[in-house]
């Protein structure tokens, strides 16, 4: 199954990504990990990205997209993947559509983890990190919603919003139930036309 995982800071994306990757049998592909890998190996993409990272600028979409494309071309990602950190904007979403079109594939679902702002704030403050001051956290939340709201509209037809509240295993169960429902929908004849390969639920 080909998935994108999105959610505000404090929603538990990293935790759920690790669990879902194992349960669904697909690689967890984080753009943060891709940046670090390319920079550490001093690839041409890594050297280009480093120039932006050194100055605190955002890495341009075309560099991030190239890293994602290269990773998705690897054999373990062909049957499916869980993308974390890309796309973040509608232009990046168009880039991803182009990458997948090159493989004759489409996204199966976009998973959005949701939680009330006060819950997210409490979680992040509870970590006790130096950069987790309340004003910094609230700024990150505003940036997230400013960037992500248009993305949610873009993916509305395949968007699955899951409350990220309660124990980790309960949240995972909600996600898997949502994906199972999405899979049943995709298996209906009226929905299969024009779709790429889809997950058959066998990873459960």
One Martini backbone bead per residue (centre of mass of N, CA, C, O) as a GRO file, in nm:
protein
  204
    1UNK     BB    1   0.098   0.034   0.020
    2UNK     BB    2   0.039   0.384  -0.053
    3UNK     BB    3   0.161   0.630   0.178
    4UNK     BB    4   0.067   0.921   0.371
    5UNK     BB    5   0.201   1.100   0.657
    6UNK     BB    6   0.021   1.324   0.871
    7UNK     BB    7   0.100   1.584   1.118
    8UNK     BB    8   0.138   1.741   1.392
    9UNK     BB    9   0.315   1.833   1.637
   10UNK     BB   10   0.259   1.557   1.867
   11UNK     BB   11   0.095   1.312   1.711
   12UNK     BB   12   0.296   1.052   1.654
   13UNK     BB   13   0.430   0.973   1.379
   14UNK     BB   14   0.688   0.814   1.444
   15UNK     BB   15   0.556   0.587   1.601
   16UNK     BB   16   0.349   0.495   1.381
   17UNK     BB   17   0.543   0.444   1.149
   18UNK     BB   18   0.694   0.206   1.277
   19UNK     BB   19   0.446   0.022   1.317
   20UNK     BB   20   0.327   0.025   1.026
   21UNK     BB   21   0.569  -0.081   0.874
   22UNK     BB   22   0.554  -0.362   1.006
   23UNK     BB   23   0.249  -0.440   0.960
   24UNK     BB   24   0.259  -0.373   0.631
   25UNK     BB   25   0.545  -0.419   0.491
   26UNK     BB   26   0.673  -0.121   0.474
   27UNK     BB   27   0.856   0.145   0.417
   28UNK     BB   28   0.998   0.406   0.601
   29UNK     BB   29   0.991   0.743   0.459
   30UNK     BB   30   1.212   0.996   0.550
   31UNK     BB   31   1.329   1.304   0.478
   32UNK     BB   32   1.530   1.332   0.705
   33UNK     BB   33   1.683   1.071   0.638
   34UNK     BB   34   1.758   1.147   0.350
   35UNK     BB   35   1.929   1.390   0.410
   36UNK     BB   36   2.136   1.250   0.596
   37UNK     BB   37   2.232   1.039   0.392
   38UNK     BB   38   2.330   1.229   0.162
   39UNK     BB   39   2.523   1.397   0.333
   40UNK     BB   40   2.703   1.163   0.445
   41UNK     BB   41   2.767   1.059   0.134
   42UNK     BB   42   2.811   1.297  -0.063
   43UNK     BB   43   2.614   1.358  -0.264
   44UNK     BB   44   2.495   1.565  -0.493
   45UNK     BB   45   2.231   1.615  -0.334
   46UNK     BB   46   2.367   1.661  -0.058
   47UNK     BB   47   2.538   1.907  -0.136
   48UNK     BB   48   2.304   2.086  -0.222
   49UNK     BB   49   2.145   2.071   0.049
   50UNK     BB   50   2.367   2.180   0.244
   51UNK     BB   51   2.361   2.476   0.153
   52UNK     BB   52   2.079   2.525   0.277
   53UNK     BB   53   2.119   2.416   0.568
   54UNK     BB   54   2.355   2.614   0.649
   55UNK     BB   55   2.141   2.877   0.605
   56UNK     BB   56   1.832   2.785   0.683
   57UNK     BB   57   1.707   2.682   0.434
   58UNK     BB   58   1.500   2.556   0.217
   59UNK     BB   59   1.466   2.284   0.044
   60UNK     BB   60   1.407   2.232  -0.258
   61UNK     BB   61   1.178   2.050  -0.422
   62UNK     BB   62   1.364   1.913  -0.639
   63UNK     BB   63   1.551   1.775  -0.433
   64UNK     BB   64   1.350   1.616  -0.268
   65UNK     BB   65   1.222   1.466  -0.509
   66UNK     BB   66   1.481   1.319  -0.596
   67UNK     BB   67   1.514   1.156  -0.337
   68UNK     BB   68   1.241   1.017  -0.346
   69UNK     BB   69   1.265   0.885  -0.619
   70UNK     BB   70   1.514   0.713  -0.555
   71UNK     BB   71   1.380   0.555  -0.321
   72UNK     BB   72   1.126   0.443  -0.486
   73UNK     BB   73   1.318   0.269  -0.685
   74UNK     BB   74   1.346   0.072  -0.480
   75UNK     BB   75   1.243  -0.248  -0.432
   76UNK     BB   76   1.100  -0.215  -0.142
   77UNK     BB   77   0.896   0.027  -0.264
   78UNK     BB   78   0.715  -0.089  -0.491
   79UNK     BB   79   0.470  -0.220  -0.324
   80UNK     BB   80   0.540   0.004  -0.092
   81UNK     BB   81   0.470   0.288   0.142
   82UNK     BB   82   0.581   0.538   0.400
   83UNK     BB   83   0.535   0.874   0.400
   84UNK     BB   84   0.751   1.122   0.577
   85UNK     BB   85   0.753   1.473   0.492
   86UNK     BB   86   0.609   1.382   0.213
   87UNK     BB   87   0.423   1.608   0.146
   88UNK     BB   88   0.378   1.972   0.244
   89UNK     BB   89   0.277   2.064  -0.040
   90UNK     BB   90   0.121   2.102  -0.333
   91UNK     BB   91   0.368   2.099  -0.520
   92UNK     BB   92   0.475   1.833  -0.396
   93UNK     BB   93   0.230   1.663  -0.475
   94UNK     BB   94   0.280   1.689  -0.779
   95UNK     BB   95   0.554   1.557  -0.774
   96UNK     BB   96   0.458   1.281  -0.668
   97UNK     BB   97   0.268   1.215  -0.897
   98UNK     BB   98   0.494   1.204  -1.109
   99UNK     BB   99   0.661   0.980  -0.985
  100UNK     BB  100   0.433   0.760  -0.982
  101UNK     BB  101   0.365   0.770  -1.284
  102UNK     BB  102   0.642   0.638  -1.367
  103UNK     BB  103   0.518   0.356  -1.223
  104UNK     BB  104   0.201   0.334  -1.246
  105UNK     BB  105   0.106   0.502  -0.984
  106UNK     BB  106  -0.072   0.552  -0.669
  107UNK     BB  107  -0.227   0.664  -0.412
  108UNK     BB  108  -0.423   0.529  -0.149
  109UNK     BB  109  -0.338   0.720   0.108
  110UNK     BB  110  -0.405   0.978   0.359
  111UNK     BB  111  -0.272   1.023   0.678
  112UNK     BB  112  -0.434   1.188   0.956
  113UNK     BB  113  -0.324   1.317   1.252
  114UNK     BB  114  -0.527   1.401   1.536
  115UNK     BB  115  -0.541   1.689   1.771
  116UNK     BB  116  -0.563   1.889   2.012
  117UNK     BB  117  -0.372   2.156   2.088
  118UNK     BB  118  -0.346   2.103   2.399
  119UNK     BB  119  -0.235   1.816   2.368
  120UNK     BB  120   0.015   1.879   2.199
  121UNK     BB  121   0.142   2.077   2.397
  122UNK     BB  122   0.171   1.883   2.638
  123UNK     BB  123   0.353   1.677   2.501
  124UNK     BB  124   0.590   1.870   2.426
  125UNK     BB  125   0.644   1.981   2.711
  126UNK     BB  126   0.701   1.687   2.833
  127UNK     BB  127   0.990   1.644   2.696
  128UNK     BB  128   1.204   1.885   2.774
  129UNK     BB  129   1.301   2.055   2.549
  130UNK     BB  130   1.465   2.345   2.471
  131UNK     BB  131   1.275   2.389   2.191
  132UNK     BB  132   0.986   2.352   2.379
  133UNK     BB  133   0.859   2.613   2.385
  134UNK     BB  134   0.553   2.746   2.368
  135UNK     BB  135   0.601   2.959   2.139
  136UNK     BB  136   0.737   2.760   1.945
  137UNK     BB  137   0.510   2.555   1.921
  138UNK     BB  138   0.291   2.749   1.816
  139UNK     BB  139   0.444   2.824   1.562
  140UNK     BB  140   0.455   2.542   1.438
  141UNK     BB  141   0.150   2.507   1.419
  142UNK     BB  142   0.095   2.743   1.227
  143UNK     BB  143   0.274   2.644   0.998
  144UNK     BB  144   0.139   2.378   0.952
  145UNK     BB  145  -0.150   2.485   0.882
  146UNK     BB  146  -0.067   2.668   0.649
  147UNK     BB  147   0.051   2.431   0.474
  148UNK     BB  148  -0.176   2.190   0.510
  149UNK     BB  149  -0.461   2.276   0.430
  150UNK     BB  150  -0.426   2.255   0.117
  151UNK     BB  151  -0.345   1.952   0.122
  152UNK     BB  152  -0.611   1.840   0.229
  153UNK     BB  153  -0.777   1.937  -0.012
  154UNK     BB  154  -0.617   1.783  -0.232
  155UNK     BB  155  -0.674   1.488  -0.062
  156UNK     BB  156  -0.982   1.438   0.003
  157UNK     BB  157  -1.040   1.155  -0.153
  158UNK     BB  158  -0.785   1.005   0.042
  159UNK     BB  159  -0.865   1.095   0.327
  160UNK     BB  160  -0.753   0.998   0.665
  161UNK     BB  161  -0.888   1.069   0.978
  162UNK     BB  162  -0.709   1.028   1.296
  163UNK     BB  163  -0.723   0.995   1.622
  164UNK     BB  164  -0.442   1.086   1.852
  165UNK     BB  165  -0.580   0.914   2.105
  166UNK     BB  166  -0.422   0.749   2.337
  167UNK     BB  167  -0.296   0.467   2.302
  168UNK     BB  168  -0.096   0.345   2.064
  169UNK     BB  169  -0.263   0.083   1.993
  170UNK     BB  170  -0.531   0.232   1.942
  171UNK     BB  171  -0.437   0.409   1.710
  172UNK     BB  172  -0.348   0.181   1.526
  173UNK     BB  173  -0.627   0.049   1.500
  174UNK     BB  174  -0.765   0.288   1.366
  175UNK     BB  175  -0.587   0.295   1.118
  176UNK     BB  176  -0.636   0.003   1.016
  177UNK     BB  177  -0.941   0.036   0.989
  178UNK     BB  178  -0.931   0.264   0.779
  179UNK     BB  179  -0.769   0.104   0.566
  180UNK     BB  180  -0.969  -0.126   0.530
  181UNK     BB  181  -1.198   0.054   0.425
  182UNK     BB  182  -1.041   0.166   0.183
  183UNK     BB  183  -0.989  -0.107   0.044
  184UNK     BB  184  -1.282  -0.187  -0.002
  185UNK     BB  185  -1.343   0.052  -0.185
  186UNK     BB  186  -1.121  -0.010  -0.406
  187UNK     BB  187  -1.255  -0.301  -0.477
  188UNK     BB  188  -1.462  -0.166  -0.617
  189UNK     BB  189  -1.539  -0.142  -0.944
  190UNK     BB  190  -1.589   0.178  -0.949
  191UNK     BB  191  -1.280   0.227  -0.816
  192UNK     BB  192  -1.061   0.076  -1.003
  193UNK     BB  193  -1.065   0.268  -1.215
  194UNK     BB  194  -0.745   0.413  -1.261
  195UNK     BB  195  -0.592   0.247  -1.066
  196UNK     BB  196  -0.355   0.132  -0.901
  197UNK     BB  197  -0.211  -0.043  -0.697
  198UNK     BB  198  -0.338  -0.235  -0.417
  199UNK     BB  199  -0.400  -0.315  -0.111
  200UNK     BB  200  -0.532  -0.637   0.032
  201UNK     BB  201  -0.479  -0.680   0.360
  202UNK     BB  202  -0.259  -0.916   0.419
  203UNK     BB  203  -0.087  -0.767   0.653
  204UNK     BB  204  -0.295  -0.861   0.884
   0.00000   0.00000   0.00000
